[in-house]
Coordinates of C-alpha atoms and ligand atoms in Angstrom, one line a residue:
X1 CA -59.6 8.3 233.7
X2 CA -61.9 10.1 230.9
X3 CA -59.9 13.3 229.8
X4 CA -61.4 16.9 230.2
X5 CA -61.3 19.3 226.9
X6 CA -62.5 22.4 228.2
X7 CA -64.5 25.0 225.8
X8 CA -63.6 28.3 225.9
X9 CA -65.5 29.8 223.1
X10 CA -67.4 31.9 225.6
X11 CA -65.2 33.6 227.3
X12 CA -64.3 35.1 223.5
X13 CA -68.3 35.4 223.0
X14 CA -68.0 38.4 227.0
X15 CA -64.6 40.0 225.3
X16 CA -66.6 40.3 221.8
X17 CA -69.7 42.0 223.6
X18 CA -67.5 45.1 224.4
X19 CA -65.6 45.0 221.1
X20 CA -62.6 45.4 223.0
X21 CA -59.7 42.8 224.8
X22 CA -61.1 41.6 227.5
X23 CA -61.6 38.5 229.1
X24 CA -58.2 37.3 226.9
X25 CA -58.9 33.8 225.4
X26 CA -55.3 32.9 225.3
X27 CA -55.2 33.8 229.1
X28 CA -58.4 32.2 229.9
X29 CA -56.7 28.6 228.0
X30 CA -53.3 28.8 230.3
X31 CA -55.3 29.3 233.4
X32 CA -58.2 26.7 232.6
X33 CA -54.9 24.4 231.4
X34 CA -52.8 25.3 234.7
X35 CA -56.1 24.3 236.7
X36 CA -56.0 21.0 235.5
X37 CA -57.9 21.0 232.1
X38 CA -56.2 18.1 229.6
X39 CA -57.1 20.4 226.6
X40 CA -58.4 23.3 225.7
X41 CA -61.6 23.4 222.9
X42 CA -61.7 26.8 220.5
X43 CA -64.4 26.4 217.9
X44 CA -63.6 29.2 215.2
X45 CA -67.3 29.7 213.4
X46 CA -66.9 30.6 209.7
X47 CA -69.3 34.4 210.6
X48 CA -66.2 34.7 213.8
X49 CA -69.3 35.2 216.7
X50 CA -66.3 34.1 219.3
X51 CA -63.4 32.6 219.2
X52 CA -61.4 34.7 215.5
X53 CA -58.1 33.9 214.1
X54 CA -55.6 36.2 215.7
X55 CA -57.6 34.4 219.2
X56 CA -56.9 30.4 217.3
X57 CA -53.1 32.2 216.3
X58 CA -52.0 33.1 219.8
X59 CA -53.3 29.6 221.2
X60 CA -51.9 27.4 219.0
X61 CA -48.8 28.8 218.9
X62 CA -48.4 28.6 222.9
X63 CA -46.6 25.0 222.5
X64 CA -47.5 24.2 225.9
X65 CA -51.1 24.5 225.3
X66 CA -52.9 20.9 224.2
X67 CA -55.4 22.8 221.3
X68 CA -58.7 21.1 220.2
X69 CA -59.6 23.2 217.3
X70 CA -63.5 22.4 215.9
X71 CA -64.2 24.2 212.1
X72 CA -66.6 22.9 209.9
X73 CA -66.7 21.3 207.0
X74 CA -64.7 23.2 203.9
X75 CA -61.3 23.7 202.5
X76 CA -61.1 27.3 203.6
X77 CA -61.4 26.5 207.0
X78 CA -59.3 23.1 206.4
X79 CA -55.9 25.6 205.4
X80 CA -56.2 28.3 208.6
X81 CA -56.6 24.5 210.6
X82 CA -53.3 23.6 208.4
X83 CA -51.8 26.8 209.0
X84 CA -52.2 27.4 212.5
X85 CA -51.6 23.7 213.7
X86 CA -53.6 22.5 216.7
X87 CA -53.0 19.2 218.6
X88 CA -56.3 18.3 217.7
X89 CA -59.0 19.0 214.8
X90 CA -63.1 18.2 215.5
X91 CA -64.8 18.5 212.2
X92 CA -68.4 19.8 213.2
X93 CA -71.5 20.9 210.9
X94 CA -72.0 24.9 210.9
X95 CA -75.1 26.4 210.5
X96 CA -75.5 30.3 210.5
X97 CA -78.3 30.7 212.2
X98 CA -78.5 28.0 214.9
X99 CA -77.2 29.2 218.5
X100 CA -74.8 26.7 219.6
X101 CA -73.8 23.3 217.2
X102 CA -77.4 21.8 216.9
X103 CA -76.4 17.8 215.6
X104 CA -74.0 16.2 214.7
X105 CA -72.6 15.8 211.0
X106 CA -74.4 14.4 208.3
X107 CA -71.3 11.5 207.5
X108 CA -73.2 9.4 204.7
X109 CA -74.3 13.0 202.7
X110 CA -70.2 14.2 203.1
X111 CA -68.6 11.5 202.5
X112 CA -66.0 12.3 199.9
X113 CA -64.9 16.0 201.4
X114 CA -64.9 14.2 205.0
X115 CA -62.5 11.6 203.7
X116 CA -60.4 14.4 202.0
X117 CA -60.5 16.3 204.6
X118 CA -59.6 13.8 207.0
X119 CA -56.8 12.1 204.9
X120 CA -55.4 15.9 204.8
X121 CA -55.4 16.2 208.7
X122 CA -54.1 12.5 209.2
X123 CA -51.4 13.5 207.0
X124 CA -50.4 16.3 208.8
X125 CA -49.9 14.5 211.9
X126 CA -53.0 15.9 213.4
X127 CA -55.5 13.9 215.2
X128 CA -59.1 14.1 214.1
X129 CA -62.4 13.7 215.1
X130 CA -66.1 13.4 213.9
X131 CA -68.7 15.3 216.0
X132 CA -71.7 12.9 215.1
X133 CA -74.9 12.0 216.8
X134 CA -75.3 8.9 218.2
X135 CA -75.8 6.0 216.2
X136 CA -74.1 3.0 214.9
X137 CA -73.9 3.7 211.3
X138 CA -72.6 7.2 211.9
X139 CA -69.4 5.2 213.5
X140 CA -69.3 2.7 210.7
X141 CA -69.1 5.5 208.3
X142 CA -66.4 7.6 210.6
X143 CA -64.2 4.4 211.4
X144 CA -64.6 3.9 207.0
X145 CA -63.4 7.8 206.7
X146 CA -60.5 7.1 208.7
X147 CA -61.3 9.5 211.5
X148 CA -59.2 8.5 214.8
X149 CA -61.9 9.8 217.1
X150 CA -65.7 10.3 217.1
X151 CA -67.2 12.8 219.7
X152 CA -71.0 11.8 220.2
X153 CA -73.0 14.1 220.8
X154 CA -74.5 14.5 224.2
X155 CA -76.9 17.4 223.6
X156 CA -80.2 15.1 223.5
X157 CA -79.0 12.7 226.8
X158 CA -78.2 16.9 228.8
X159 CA -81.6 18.2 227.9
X160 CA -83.5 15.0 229.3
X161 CA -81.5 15.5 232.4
X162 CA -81.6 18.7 232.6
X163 CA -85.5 18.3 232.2
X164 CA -85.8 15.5 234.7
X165 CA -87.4 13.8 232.3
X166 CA -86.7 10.0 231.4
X167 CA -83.0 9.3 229.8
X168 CA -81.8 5.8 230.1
X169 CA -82.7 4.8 226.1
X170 CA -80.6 7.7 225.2
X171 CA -78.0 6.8 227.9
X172 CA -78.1 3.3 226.6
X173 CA -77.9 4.4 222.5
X174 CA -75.2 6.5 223.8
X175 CA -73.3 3.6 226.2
X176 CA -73.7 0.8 222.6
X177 CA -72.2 3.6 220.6
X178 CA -69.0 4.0 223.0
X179 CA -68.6 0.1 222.6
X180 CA -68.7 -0.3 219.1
X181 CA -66.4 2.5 218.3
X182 CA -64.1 1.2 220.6
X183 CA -64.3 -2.4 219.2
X184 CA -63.4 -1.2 216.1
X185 CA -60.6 1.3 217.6
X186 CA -61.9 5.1 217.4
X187 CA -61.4 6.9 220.4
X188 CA -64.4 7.8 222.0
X189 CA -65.2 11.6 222.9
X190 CA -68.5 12.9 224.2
X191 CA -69.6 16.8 224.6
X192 CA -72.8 19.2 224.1
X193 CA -74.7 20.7 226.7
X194 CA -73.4 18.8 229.4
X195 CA -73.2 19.8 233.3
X196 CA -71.6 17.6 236.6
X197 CA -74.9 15.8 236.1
X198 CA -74.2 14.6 232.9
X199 CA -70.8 14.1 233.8
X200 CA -71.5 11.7 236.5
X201 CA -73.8 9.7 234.6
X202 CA -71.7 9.6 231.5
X203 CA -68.5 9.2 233.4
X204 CA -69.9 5.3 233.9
X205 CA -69.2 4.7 230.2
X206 CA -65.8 3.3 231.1
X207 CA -65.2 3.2 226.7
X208 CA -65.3 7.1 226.9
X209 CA -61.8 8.7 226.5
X210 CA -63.0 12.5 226.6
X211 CA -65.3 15.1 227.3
X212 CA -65.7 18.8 225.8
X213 CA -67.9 21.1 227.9
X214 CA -67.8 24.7 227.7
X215 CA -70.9 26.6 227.9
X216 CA -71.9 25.1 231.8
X217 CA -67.9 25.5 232.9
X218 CA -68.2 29.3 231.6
X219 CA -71.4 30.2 233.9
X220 CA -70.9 28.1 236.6
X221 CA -67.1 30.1 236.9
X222 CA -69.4 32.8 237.4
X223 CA -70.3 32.1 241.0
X224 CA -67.9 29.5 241.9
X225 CA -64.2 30.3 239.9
X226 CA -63.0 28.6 237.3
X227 CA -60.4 26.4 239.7
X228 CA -63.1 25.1 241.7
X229 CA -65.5 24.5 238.7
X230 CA -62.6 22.5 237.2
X231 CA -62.0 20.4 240.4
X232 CA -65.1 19.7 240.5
X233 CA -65.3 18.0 237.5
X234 CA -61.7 16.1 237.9
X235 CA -63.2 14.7 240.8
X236 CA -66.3 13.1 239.1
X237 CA -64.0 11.9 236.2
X238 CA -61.6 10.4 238.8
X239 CA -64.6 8.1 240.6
Ligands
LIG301 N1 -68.2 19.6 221.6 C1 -68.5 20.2 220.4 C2 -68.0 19.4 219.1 C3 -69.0 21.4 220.3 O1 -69.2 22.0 219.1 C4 -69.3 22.1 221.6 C5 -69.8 23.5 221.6 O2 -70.8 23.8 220.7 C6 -69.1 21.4 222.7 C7 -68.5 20.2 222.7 C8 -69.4 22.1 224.1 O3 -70.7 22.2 224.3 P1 -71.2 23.1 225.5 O4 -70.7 24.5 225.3 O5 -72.7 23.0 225.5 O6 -70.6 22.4 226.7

């Protein structure tokens, strides 16, 4: 059964709004874990807009909570990620002005940081991943970096659903991706943008270990509560 990370960068993006405590992160990631979430996703952006340290402190040092921790690329953020131990690191590209994480990495341009980066992680004993678009090469080159896991991202294949407009060449780049990486033994993540739509199609890409979501689970909370949103999506990873 593909795993569920659950995203809750937003929940930090309400508390920030009021400048004040409220919603709690770390309470939103034992709730969204009691509810049946595999892991919980905190992406701490270099200008802090959500999720900021004392938030990736608290969590991490919950034992009981399975932490995906995403920073981007650089040795600053490489030592809080060292010092505040997660489960799990995502290495993701950062840009200060986009909204949300636009693409994925650019893996042939990094190269030598990614594989410095990544041998430091590996050596720590924590497992890593490459958010990267799509493609074959990008998997060559993470599978060369010695990442243990690739999340694709999904962000393309959600707004082609979402737009009810024609998706099955992305579904299919998407679908030969997950088989090579697995061939040559990276686990498979997938995340960005994605809704129960995207779920259920996805969730037929039996090579697919894991999925991130965060934004849709946030909103959707909204009108339905975050138990039921959660089930929900247990249910179309179960089928
Ligand atoms: N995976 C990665 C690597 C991300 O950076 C994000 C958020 O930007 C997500 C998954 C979740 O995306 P969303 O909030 O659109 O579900």
């Amino acid at each position: 059964m593909i795993k569920l990370g659950v995203n809750i960068d937003h929940v930090a993006t309400i508390r920030n709004s009021r400048g004040e405590f409220h919603p709690d992160p770390f309470l939103a990631a034992k709730v969204v874990q009691k509810y049946g979430a595999d892991s919980i996703t905190i992406h701490l952006r270099e200008d802090r807009r959500h999720i900021i340290d004392s938030d990736v402190k608290k969590i991490c040092k919950n034992k009981k909570l399975k932490v995906n921790l995403e920073i981007g690329v650089n040795f600053k953020m490489l030592s809080i990620g060292l010092k505040y131990k997660p489960d799990y690191i995502c290495l993701v590209p950062e840009r200060r002005k986009e909204i949300t994480t636009e693409g994925g990495l650019n893996v042939s341009k990094n190269k030598f940081k990614l594989k410095k980066i990544l041998q430091i992680l590996n050596k720590a004993k924590i497992r890593t991943s490459l958010f990267i678009n799509p493609t074959l090469n990008n998997i060559k080159i993470s599978k060369e970096l010695n990442s243990q896991c690739v999340e694709l991202h999904t962000g393309k294949l959600s707004r082609l659903v979402k737009q009810k407009r024609k998706f099955t060449d992305e579904l299919n780049k998407i679908k030969k991706c997950a088989k090579y990486a697995k061939k040559i033994e990276l686990k498979v993540h997938a995340g960005h943008g994605m809704d129960y739509k995207t779920a259920e199609i996805l969730s037929s890409i039996k090579e697919i270990n894991e999925f991130n979501i965060g934004h849709f689970i946030v909103g959707e909370s909204f009108f339905y509560g975050i138990k039921s949103v959660i089930k929900k999506f247990k249910k179309i990873l179960k089928k």
